[in-house]
mmCIF file of C-alpha atoms in Angstrom:
data_model
loop_
_atom_site.group_PDB
_atom_site.id
_atom_site.type_symbol
_atom_site.label_atom_id
_atom_site.label_comp_id
_atom_site.label_asym_id
_atom_site.label_seq_id
_atom_site.Cartn_x
_atom_site.Cartn_y
_atom_site.Cartn_z
ATOM 1 C CA UNK A 580 92.460 73.421 85.931
ATOM 2 C CA UNK A 581 94.469 75.165 88.612
ATOM 3 C CA UNK A 582 93.030 76.735 91.783
ATOM 4 C CA UNK A 583 93.088 80.275 90.307
ATOM 5 C CA UNK A 584 91.185 79.202 87.227
ATOM 6 C CA UNK A 585 88.705 77.269 89.367
ATOM 7 C CA UNK A 586 88.057 80.378 91.446
ATOM 8 C CA UNK A 587 87.304 82.382 88.281
ATOM 9 C CA UNK A 588 84.773 79.771 87.189
ATOM 10 C CA UNK A 589 82.711 80.080 90.368
ATOM 11 C CA UNK A 590 80.190 82.874 91.057
ATOM 12 C CA UNK A 591 81.806 85.980 92.558
ATOM 13 C CA UNK A 592 80.827 87.075 96.072
ATOM 14 C CA UNK A 593 79.404 90.589 96.117
ATOM 15 C CA UNK A 594 79.509 90.733 99.924
ATOM 16 C CA UNK A 595 81.606 89.138 102.672
ATOM 17 C CA UNK A 596 79.677 86.213 104.170
ATOM 18 C CA UNK A 597 79.533 85.529 107.926
ATOM 19 C CA UNK A 598 81.293 82.197 107.368
ATOM 20 C CA UNK A 599 84.701 83.240 105.935
ATOM 21 C CA UNK A 600 85.392 79.647 104.954
ATOM 22 C CA UNK A 601 82.965 80.203 102.068
ATOM 23 C CA UNK A 602 85.488 82.648 100.550
ATOM 24 C CA UNK A 603 88.183 79.989 100.198
ATOM 25 C CA UNK A 604 89.077 79.704 96.460
ATOM 26 C CA UNK A 605 86.398 82.230 95.527
ATOM 27 C CA UNK A 606 86.420 85.747 94.110
ATOM 28 C CA UNK A 607 85.131 88.705 96.105
ATOM 29 C CA UNK A 608 84.193 91.887 94.201
ATOM 30 C CA UNK A 609 85.582 94.833 96.151
ATOM 31 C CA UNK A 610 83.946 98.247 96.029
ATOM 32 C CA UNK A 611 87.265 99.891 96.770
ATOM 33 C CA UNK A 612 90.808 99.328 97.904
ATOM 34 C CA UNK A 613 92.796 101.731 100.068
ATOM 35 C CA UNK A 614 96.593 101.516 100.074
ATOM 36 C CA UNK A 615 97.825 103.988 102.656
ATOM 37 C CA UNK A 616 96.101 107.190 101.461
ATOM 38 C CA UNK A 617 95.506 106.076 97.856
ATOM 39 C CA UNK A 618 92.019 104.850 96.935
ATOM 40 C CA UNK A 619 91.004 102.742 93.898
ATOM 41 C CA UNK A 620 88.947 102.991 91.920
ATOM 42 C CA UNK A 621 89.524 106.736 91.811
ATOM 43 C CA UNK A 622 86.385 108.545 92.918
ATOM 44 C CA UNK A 623 87.261 111.670 90.941
ATOM 45 C CA UNK A 624 85.347 114.814 91.902
ATOM 46 C CA UNK A 625 83.200 112.767 94.276
ATOM 47 C CA UNK A 626 86.236 111.838 96.426
ATOM 48 C CA UNK A 627 85.535 114.393 99.145
ATOM 49 C CA UNK A 628 82.029 112.985 99.523
ATOM 50 C CA UNK A 629 83.330 109.394 99.712
ATOM 51 C CA UNK A 630 85.334 109.782 102.923
ATOM 52 C CA UNK A 631 83.226 107.216 104.811
ATOM 53 C CA UNK A 632 83.679 103.517 104.274
ATOM 54 C CA UNK A 633 82.061 102.132 101.102
ATOM 55 C CA UNK A 634 78.943 100.025 101.326
ATOM 56 C CA UNK A 635 80.100 96.475 100.602
ATOM 57 C CA UNK A 636 83.467 94.725 100.634
ATOM 58 C CA UNK A 637 86.696 96.701 100.629
ATOM 59 C CA UNK A 638 90.388 96.105 101.297
ATOM 60 C CA UNK A 639 92.850 98.264 103.255
ATOM 61 C CA UNK A 640 96.571 97.708 102.851
ATOM 62 C CA UNK A 641 99.079 99.350 105.188
ATOM 63 C CA UNK A 642 102.581 98.498 106.360
ATOM 64 C CA UNK A 643 100.958 96.374 109.105
ATOM 65 C CA UNK A 644 99.069 94.122 106.650
ATOM 66 C CA UNK A 645 95.834 93.666 104.771
ATOM 67 C CA UNK A 646 92.299 94.045 106.140
ATOM 68 C CA UNK A 647 89.161 92.765 104.436
ATOM 69 C CA UNK A 648 86.203 94.928 105.463
ATOM 70 C CA UNK A 649 82.424 94.734 104.954
ATOM 71 C CA UNK A 650 80.688 98.106 105.270
ATOM 72 C CA UNK A 651 83.752 99.466 107.084
ATOM 73 C CA UNK A 652 83.875 96.644 109.665
ATOM 74 C CA UNK A 653 86.904 94.340 109.682
ATOM 75 C CA UNK A 654 86.109 90.746 108.699
ATOM 76 C CA UNK A 655 89.611 89.339 108.176
ATOM 77 C CA UNK A 656 93.100 90.562 108.904
ATOM 78 C CA UNK A 657 96.325 89.297 107.299
ATOM 79 C CA UNK A 658 99.750 90.227 108.679
ATOM 80 C CA UNK A 659 103.302 88.980 108.099
ATOM 81 C CA UNK A 660 102.499 86.263 110.663
ATOM 82 C CA UNK A 661 99.278 85.028 109.015
ATOM 83 C CA UNK A 662 99.632 85.630 105.269
ATOM 84 C CA UNK A 663 101.799 83.063 103.549
ATOM 85 C CA UNK A 664 101.642 84.547 100.078
ATOM 86 C CA UNK A 665 100.249 87.682 98.452
ATOM 87 C CA UNK A 666 100.075 87.940 94.669
ATOM 88 C CA UNK A 667 98.744 90.743 92.416
ATOM 89 C CA UNK A 668 97.679 90.266 88.805
ATOM 90 C CA UNK A 669 95.111 91.608 86.291
ATOM 91 C CA UNK A 670 91.830 90.172 85.047
ATOM 92 C CA UNK A 671 90.657 91.088 81.565
ATOM 93 C CA UNK A 672 87.012 91.987 80.943
ATOM 94 C CA UNK A 673 85.136 92.265 77.636
ATOM 95 C CA UNK A 674 84.802 95.665 76.022
ATOM 96 C CA UNK A 675 81.340 97.271 76.196
ATOM 97 C CA UNK A 676 79.828 98.521 72.975
ATOM 98 C CA UNK A 677 77.340 100.683 74.909
ATOM 99 C CA UNK A 678 80.084 103.051 76.069
ATOM 100 C CA UNK A 679 82.753 104.944 74.177
ATOM 101 C CA UNK A 680 85.398 102.325 75.052
ATOM 102 C CA UNK A 681 85.644 99.442 72.648
ATOM 103 C CA UNK A 682 88.856 98.041 74.174
ATOM 104 C CA UNK A 683 89.052 95.505 76.965
ATOM 105 C CA UNK A 684 88.924 96.712 80.535
ATOM 106 C CA UNK A 685 90.891 95.300 83.452
ATOM 107 C CA UNK A 686 90.575 94.763 87.157
ATOM 108 C CA UNK A 687 93.220 94.134 89.758
ATOM 109 C CA UNK A 688 93.101 90.800 91.578
ATOM 110 C CA UNK A 689 94.800 90.116 94.880
ATOM 111 C CA UNK A 690 95.407 86.490 95.791
ATOM 112 C CA UNK A 691 96.040 86.030 99.498
ATOM 113 C CA UNK A 692 96.982 82.646 100.927
ATOM 114 C CA UNK A 693 96.969 81.826 104.649
ATOM 115 C CA UNK A 694 96.730 78.623 106.665
ATOM 116 C CA UNK A 695 92.950 78.438 106.053
ATOM 117 C CA UNK A 696 92.984 78.808 102.246
ATOM 118 C CA UNK A 697 93.372 81.200 99.323
ATOM 119 C CA UNK A 698 91.189 84.275 98.773
ATOM 120 C CA UNK A 699 90.833 86.277 95.569
ATOM 121 C CA UNK A 700 89.840 89.934 95.902
ATOM 122 C CA UNK A 701 89.058 91.941 92.772
ATOM 123 C CA UNK A 702 88.678 95.717 92.264
ATOM 124 C CA UNK A 703 87.986 97.660 89.058
ATOM 125 C CA UNK A 704 90.943 99.254 87.350
ATOM 126 C CA UNK A 705 94.663 98.642 87.170
ATOM 127 C CA UNK A 706 96.030 101.397 89.418
ATOM 128 C CA UNK A 707 95.981 99.401 92.660
ATOM 129 C CA UNK A 708 97.825 96.527 91.006
ATOM 130 C CA UNK A 709 100.509 98.663 89.457
ATOM 131 C CA UNK A 710 100.891 100.647 92.727
ATOM 132 C CA UNK A 711 101.344 97.501 94.815
ATOM 133 C CA UNK A 712 103.668 95.911 92.262
ATOM 134 C CA UNK A 713 105.920 98.975 92.379
ATOM 135 C CA UNK A 714 105.705 99.053 96.219
ATOM 136 C CA UNK A 715 106.002 95.298 96.770
ATOM 137 C CA UNK A 716 107.913 95.661 100.058
ATOM 138 C CA UNK A 717 105.452 98.109 101.677
ATOM 139 C CA UNK A 718 103.810 95.448 103.889
ATOM 140 C CA UNK A 719 106.263 94.730 106.706
ATOM 141 C CA UNK A 720 107.622 91.179 106.393
ATOM 142 C CA UNK A 721 105.674 90.356 103.186
ATOM 143 C CA UNK A 722 106.730 90.640 99.565
ATOM 144 C CA UNK A 723 103.938 90.911 97.039
ATOM 145 C CA UNK A 724 104.439 88.595 94.072
ATOM 146 C CA UNK A 725 104.033 90.236 90.641
ATOM 147 C CA UNK A 726 103.924 87.355 88.114
ATOM 148 C CA UNK A 727 102.772 89.611 85.245
ATOM 149 C CA UNK A 728 105.549 92.150 85.896
ATOM 150 C CA UNK A 729 103.068 95.016 86.362
ATOM 151 C CA UNK A 730 105.816 97.222 87.695
ATOM 152 C CA UNK A 731 106.935 97.804 84.062
ATOM 153 C CA UNK A 732 103.855 100.018 83.544
ATOM 154 C CA UNK A 733 103.699 103.658 84.547
ATOM 155 C CA UNK A 734 101.349 104.479 87.433
ATOM 156 C CA UNK A 735 98.916 107.237 86.514
ATOM 157 C CA UNK A 736 95.882 108.937 87.983
ATOM 158 C CA UNK A 737 94.122 108.093 84.728
ATOM 159 C CA UNK A 738 92.986 104.452 84.551
ATOM 160 C CA UNK A 739 92.306 104.764 80.811
ATOM 161 C CA UNK A 740 95.913 105.802 80.176
ATOM 162 C CA UNK A 741 97.178 102.724 82.062
ATOM 163 C CA UNK A 742 94.712 100.492 80.196
ATOM 164 C CA UNK A 743 95.931 101.917 76.864
ATOM 165 C CA UNK A 744 99.537 101.187 77.869
ATOM 166 C CA UNK A 745 98.620 97.593 78.751
ATOM 167 C CA UNK A 746 96.622 97.148 75.508
ATOM 168 C CA UNK A 747 99.526 98.625 73.465
ATOM 169 C CA UNK A 748 101.867 96.132 75.142
ATOM 170 C CA UNK A 749 99.420 93.329 74.560
ATOM 171 C CA UNK A 750 97.568 91.352 77.233
ATOM 172 C CA UNK A 751 98.422 88.016 75.634
ATOM 173 C CA UNK A 752 102.096 88.987 75.670
ATOM 174 C CA UNK A 753 101.775 90.076 79.310
ATOM 175 C CA UNK A 754 100.358 86.702 80.481
ATOM 176 C CA UNK A 755 102.489 84.468 78.220
ATOM 177 C CA UNK A 756 104.455 81.885 80.213
ATOM 178 C CA UNK A 757 103.031 82.970 83.580
ATOM 179 C CA UNK A 758 100.437 80.341 84.339
ATOM 180 C CA UNK A 759 97.748 82.981 83.859
ATOM 181 C CA UNK A 760 97.222 82.364 80.152
ATOM 182 C CA UNK A 761 93.606 81.321 80.793
ATOM 183 C CA UNK A 762 92.858 85.009 81.445
ATOM 184 C CA UNK A 763 93.471 85.699 77.758
ATOM 185 C CA UNK A 764 90.660 83.466 76.631
ATOM 186 C CA UNK A 765 87.097 84.726 76.011
ATOM 187 C CA UNK A 766 86.620 87.199 78.893
ATOM 188 C CA UNK A 767 82.901 86.456 79.055
ATOM 189 C CA UNK A 768 83.863 83.104 80.715
ATOM 190 C CA UNK A 769 85.458 84.782 83.738
ATOM 191 C CA UNK A 770 83.867 88.231 84.219
#
């Protein structure tokens, strides 16, 4: 079992703990991610009411680097001098029969490695992943790795359209030969 798979098998943090060492090789569920002026997940008609920082963990990405925040307060900052590797990929979640969508859903996962460890940050939807994959040089001095080749998908304001495009391509085909094949197994194991 590799480090990524091990992180998926541990409980996900819903908040950023005071001791950041506890986040090493663990998932953190983000409420939102902001890349420059883009925000995911899209808040739709509520966007103008959501100007303040979200309650809970969030990630801001600018040309200067990446900032992990809790309730709008910076907890960790990665720059070209501190981040050794940044990778973006997708996580597959089971379809929900209670809603009108019977197809799998996806979230974007950011893997950030520095001298203290590796951190996995997950946000609902695929837009942030596709955006960062197509703008992989936007962080000065860092290149974002895209092992699933997400840049082949069209970025859209509609998450469902992007999900349909991924499902039409085939998630198992997307992860084949990448080292992320475990994500194609029963999604209930790593939700």
